[in-house]
Amino acid sequence: MGEASDAALLLVRAVLGAVMAAHGWNHWRGGGGITGTAGWFAGLGLTRPRLQAWLSVLTELGAGALLLAGLFTPLAGAAVLSVMLVAGLLAHRRNGFFVFREGYEYVLVLGALALALGVWGPGKYALDEAAGTAVTGWTGAALTAGTAVVATAGLLAVFWRPRTQED
């Protein structure tokens, strides 16, 4: 990787990390706070919505901080990808592609960036690189995607009860 590529990876990590941290902060302290977030999650068919709200806050703040630091990058990317998979599947899929119609466009871009970071790695300006623990390439992609899919499937299996016509 050259200097420009490392700077670009830092930019991608910083923007994605800041976006995720802002989402976590908003779910916690913005708008309706935890109560509002829990109500929204309940409306999506998630059981234990208050627990889900707190898990979302911790996941988004934690993934954001890890991405900003470039620490455990594939796992931070997996957290972002999992959050985006849940959001895409439960909240946005039925609305089509475009974000201005509440579609999945935005969550697709964030999820793709998270997976791409699993492939590219954190770059030179990261704690993973400084510690010599950076995971990249197909291994990073598999770790990011595999962890995200397992986490998403587990969350949906345990906590999602889709609404039926009778509801």
mmCIF file of C-alpha atoms in Angstrom:
data_model
loop_
_atom_site.group_PDB
_atom_site.id
_atom_site.type_symbol
_atom_site.label_atom_id
_atom_site.label_comp_id
_atom_site.label_asym_id
_atom_site.label_seq_id
_atom_site.Cartn_x
_atom_site.Cartn_y
_atom_site.Cartn_z
ATOM 1 C CA MET A 1 0.000 0.000 0.000
ATOM 2 C CA GLY A 2 1.225 3.447 -0.814
ATOM 3 C CA GLU A 3 0.936 6.611 1.222
ATOM 4 C CA ALA A 4 -2.189 7.756 -0.658
ATOM 5 C CA SER A 5 -3.907 4.390 -0.120
ATOM 6 C CA ASP A 6 -3.140 4.481 3.597
ATOM 7 C CA ALA A 7 -4.528 8.013 3.815
ATOM 8 C CA ALA A 8 -7.658 6.891 1.939
ATOM 9 C CA LEU A 9 -8.143 3.970 4.350
ATOM 10 C CA LEU A 10 -7.800 6.339 7.287
ATOM 11 C CA LEU A 11 -10.443 8.590 5.706
ATOM 12 C CA VAL A 12 -12.838 5.681 5.113
ATOM 13 C CA ARG A 13 -12.324 4.361 8.652
ATOM 14 C CA ALA A 14 -12.747 7.823 10.172
ATOM 15 C CA VAL A 15 -15.930 8.626 8.245
ATOM 16 C CA LEU A 16 -17.536 5.210 8.801
ATOM 17 C CA GLY A 17 -16.467 5.228 12.459
ATOM 18 C CA ALA A 18 -17.840 8.727 13.010
ATOM 19 C CA VAL A 19 -21.129 7.869 11.262
ATOM 20 C CA MET A 20 -21.581 4.766 13.416
ATOM 21 C CA ALA A 21 -20.698 6.612 16.622
ATOM 22 C CA ALA A 22 -23.170 9.354 15.694
ATOM 23 C CA HIS A 23 -25.878 6.735 15.113
ATOM 24 C CA GLY A 24 -25.144 5.164 18.489
ATOM 25 C CA TRP A 25 -25.198 8.544 20.209
ATOM 26 C CA ASN A 26 -28.484 9.440 18.513
ATOM 27 C CA HIS A 27 -30.096 6.160 19.561
ATOM 28 C CA TRP A 28 -28.997 6.879 23.129
ATOM 29 C CA ARG A 29 -29.301 10.647 23.604
ATOM 30 C CA GLY A 30 -31.050 12.046 20.530
ATOM 31 C CA GLY A 31 -34.717 12.382 19.706
ATOM 32 C CA GLY A 32 -36.653 9.895 21.791
ATOM 33 C CA GLY A 33 -33.495 8.417 23.304
ATOM 34 C CA ILE A 34 -33.511 4.794 24.414
ATOM 35 C CA THR A 35 -37.282 4.807 24.870
ATOM 36 C CA GLY A 36 -37.882 6.060 21.335
ATOM 37 C CA THR A 37 -35.334 3.660 19.868
ATOM 38 C CA ALA A 38 -36.914 0.784 21.773
ATOM 39 C CA GLY A 39 -40.343 1.747 20.450
ATOM 40 C CA TRP A 40 -39.017 1.798 16.897
ATOM 41 C CA PHE A 41 -37.398 -1.627 17.371
ATOM 42 C CA ALA A 42 -40.642 -3.019 18.795
ATOM 43 C CA GLY A 43 -42.425 -1.753 15.705
ATOM 44 C CA LEU A 44 -39.967 -3.727 13.571
ATOM 45 C CA GLY A 45 -40.958 -6.928 15.374
ATOM 46 C CA LEU A 46 -37.995 -7.198 17.749
ATOM 47 C CA THR A 47 -38.715 -8.596 21.185
ATOM 48 C CA ARG A 48 -37.001 -7.146 24.257
ATOM 49 C CA PRO A 49 -36.835 -3.777 22.479
ATOM 50 C CA ARG A 50 -35.182 -1.903 25.348
ATOM 51 C CA LEU A 51 -32.377 -4.477 25.424
ATOM 52 C CA GLN A 52 -32.133 -4.177 21.626
ATOM 53 C CA ALA A 53 -31.863 -0.392 21.921
ATOM 54 C CA TRP A 54 -28.980 -0.658 24.385
ATOM 55 C CA LEU A 55 -27.246 -3.345 22.320
ATOM 56 C CA SER A 56 -27.558 -1.104 19.283
ATOM 57 C CA VAL A 57 -26.085 1.859 21.147
ATOM 58 C CA LEU A 58 -23.159 -0.183 22.471
ATOM 59 C CA THR A 59 -22.513 -1.828 19.109
ATOM 60 C CA GLU A 60 -22.600 1.411 17.140
ATOM 61 C CA LEU A 61 -20.522 3.417 19.628
ATOM 62 C CA GLY A 62 -18.062 0.547 20.064
ATOM 63 C CA ALA A 63 -17.678 -0.173 16.354
ATOM 64 C CA GLY A 64 -17.287 3.535 15.673
ATOM 65 C CA ALA A 65 -14.526 3.905 18.254
ATOM 66 C CA LEU A 66 -12.727 0.766 17.057
ATOM 67 C CA LEU A 67 -12.833 1.923 13.438
ATOM 68 C CA LEU A 68 -11.530 5.352 14.378
ATOM 69 C CA ALA A 69 -8.615 3.712 16.188
ATOM 70 C CA GLY A 70 -8.095 1.042 13.546
ATOM 71 C CA LEU A 71 -8.332 -1.638 16.221
ATOM 72 C CA PHE A 72 -9.849 -5.100 15.633
ATOM 73 C CA THR A 73 -10.860 -3.735 12.233
ATOM 74 C CA PRO A 74 -12.478 -6.912 10.807
ATOM 75 C CA LEU A 75 -14.603 -7.304 13.944
ATOM 76 C CA ALA A 76 -15.537 -3.622 13.991
ATOM 77 C CA GLY A 77 -16.498 -3.981 10.334
ATOM 78 C CA ALA A 78 -18.534 -7.071 11.204
ATOM 79 C CA ALA A 79 -20.432 -5.077 13.838
ATOM 80 C CA VAL A 80 -21.234 -2.370 11.294
ATOM 81 C CA LEU A 81 -22.205 -4.922 8.643
ATOM 82 C CA SER A 82 -24.460 -6.761 11.087
ATOM 83 C CA VAL A 83 -26.229 -3.555 12.146
ATOM 84 C CA MET A 84 -26.725 -2.679 8.477
ATOM 85 C CA LEU A 85 -28.017 -6.160 7.647
ATOM 86 C CA VAL A 86 -30.598 -5.957 10.429
ATOM 87 C CA ALA A 87 -31.610 -2.429 9.412
ATOM 88 C CA GLY A 88 -31.764 -3.359 5.752
ATOM 89 C CA LEU A 89 -33.779 -6.508 6.303
ATOM 90 C CA LEU A 90 -36.215 -5.206 8.910
ATOM 91 C CA ALA A 91 -36.621 -1.510 8.204
ATOM 92 C CA HIS A 92 -35.597 -0.671 4.643
ATOM 93 C CA ARG A 93 -35.918 -3.661 2.273
ATOM 94 C CA ARG A 94 -39.645 -3.326 1.702
ATOM 95 C CA ASN A 95 -39.238 0.350 0.727
ATOM 96 C CA GLY A 96 -37.085 -0.293 -2.333
ATOM 97 C CA PHE A 97 -33.643 1.033 -3.124
ATOM 98 C CA PHE A 98 -33.656 4.806 -2.683
ATOM 99 C CA VAL A 99 -32.950 6.364 0.694
ATOM 100 C CA PHE A 100 -35.365 9.256 0.070
ATOM 101 C CA ARG A 101 -38.112 6.608 0.172
ATOM 102 C CA GLU A 102 -36.628 4.993 3.301
ATOM 103 C CA GLY A 103 -35.019 2.342 1.077
ATOM 104 C CA TYR A 104 -31.870 0.325 1.654
ATOM 105 C CA GLU A 105 -29.440 2.465 -0.402
ATOM 106 C CA TYR A 106 -27.730 4.021 2.644
ATOM 107 C CA VAL A 107 -27.373 0.832 4.680
ATOM 108 C CA LEU A 108 -26.045 -0.959 1.581
ATOM 109 C CA VAL A 109 -23.265 1.614 1.185
ATOM 110 C CA LEU A 110 -22.280 1.501 4.870
ATOM 111 C CA GLY A 111 -22.350 -2.303 4.891
ATOM 112 C CA ALA A 112 -20.270 -2.513 1.715
ATOM 113 C CA LEU A 113 -17.683 -0.131 3.173
ATOM 114 C CA ALA A 114 -17.497 -2.214 6.344
ATOM 115 C CA LEU A 115 -16.893 -5.374 4.323
ATOM 116 C CA ALA A 116 -14.365 -3.596 2.104
ATOM 117 C CA LEU A 117 -12.397 -2.574 5.198
ATOM 118 C CA GLY A 118 -12.277 -6.254 6.125
ATOM 119 C CA VAL A 119 -10.596 -6.909 2.777
ATOM 120 C CA TRP A 120 -8.355 -3.852 2.644
ATOM 121 C CA GLY A 121 -7.461 -3.804 6.327
ATOM 122 C CA PRO A 122 -7.064 -0.670 8.407
ATOM 123 C CA GLY A 123 -4.028 0.789 6.627
ATOM 124 C CA LYS A 124 -0.778 2.043 8.080
ATOM 125 C CA TYR A 125 -2.354 4.628 10.386
ATOM 126 C CA ALA A 126 -4.054 2.132 12.684
ATOM 127 C CA LEU A 127 -3.453 0.374 15.981
ATOM 128 C CA ASP A 128 -3.875 -3.009 14.255
ATOM 129 C CA GLU A 129 -0.944 -2.169 11.990
ATOM 130 C CA ALA A 130 1.172 -0.822 14.855
ATOM 131 C CA ALA A 131 0.559 -4.011 16.837
ATOM 132 C CA GLY A 132 1.222 -6.220 13.819
ATOM 133 C CA THR A 133 -2.233 -7.791 14.058
ATOM 134 C CA ALA A 134 -3.865 -6.436 10.886
ATOM 135 C CA VAL A 135 -5.949 -9.032 9.039
ATOM 136 C CA THR A 136 -6.568 -8.363 5.337
ATOM 137 C CA GLY A 137 -7.529 -10.023 2.075
ATOM 138 C CA TRP A 138 -9.828 -13.018 1.884
ATOM 139 C CA THR A 139 -9.172 -13.826 5.542
ATOM 140 C CA GLY A 140 -10.308 -10.353 6.607
ATOM 141 C CA ALA A 141 -13.327 -10.559 4.315
ATOM 142 C CA ALA A 142 -14.306 -13.987 5.672
ATOM 143 C CA LEU A 143 -13.876 -12.838 9.275
ATOM 144 C CA THR A 144 -15.940 -9.690 8.680
ATOM 145 C CA ALA A 145 -18.701 -11.305 6.616
ATOM 146 C CA GLY A 146 -18.840 -14.539 8.606
ATOM 147 C CA THR A 147 -19.060 -12.814 11.968
ATOM 148 C CA ALA A 148 -21.703 -10.381 10.661
ATOM 149 C CA VAL A 149 -23.874 -13.117 9.163
ATOM 150 C CA VAL A 150 -23.691 -15.296 12.282
ATOM 151 C CA ALA A 151 -24.456 -12.318 14.566
ATOM 152 C CA THR A 152 -27.346 -11.166 12.379
ATOM 153 C CA ALA A 153 -28.830 -14.649 12.088
ATOM 154 C CA GLY A 154 -28.499 -15.147 15.841
ATOM 155 C CA LEU A 155 -30.170 -11.843 16.661
ATOM 156 C CA LEU A 156 -33.033 -12.478 14.255
ATOM 157 C CA ALA A 157 -33.521 -16.071 15.418
ATOM 158 C CA VAL A 158 -33.667 -15.092 19.077
ATOM 159 C CA PHE A 159 -35.366 -11.683 18.996
ATOM 160 C CA TRP A 160 -37.316 -11.165 15.765
ATOM 161 C CA ARG A 161 -40.951 -12.113 15.637
ATOM 162 C CA PRO A 162 -42.291 -10.845 12.309
ATOM 163 C CA ARG A 163 -45.774 -9.466 12.248
ATOM 164 C CA THR A 164 -48.456 -11.563 10.619
ATOM 165 C CA GLN A 165 -51.634 -10.457 8.853
ATOM 166 C CA GLU A 166 -53.553 -11.009 12.087
ATOM 167 C CA ASP A 167 -51.297 -8.572 14.023
#
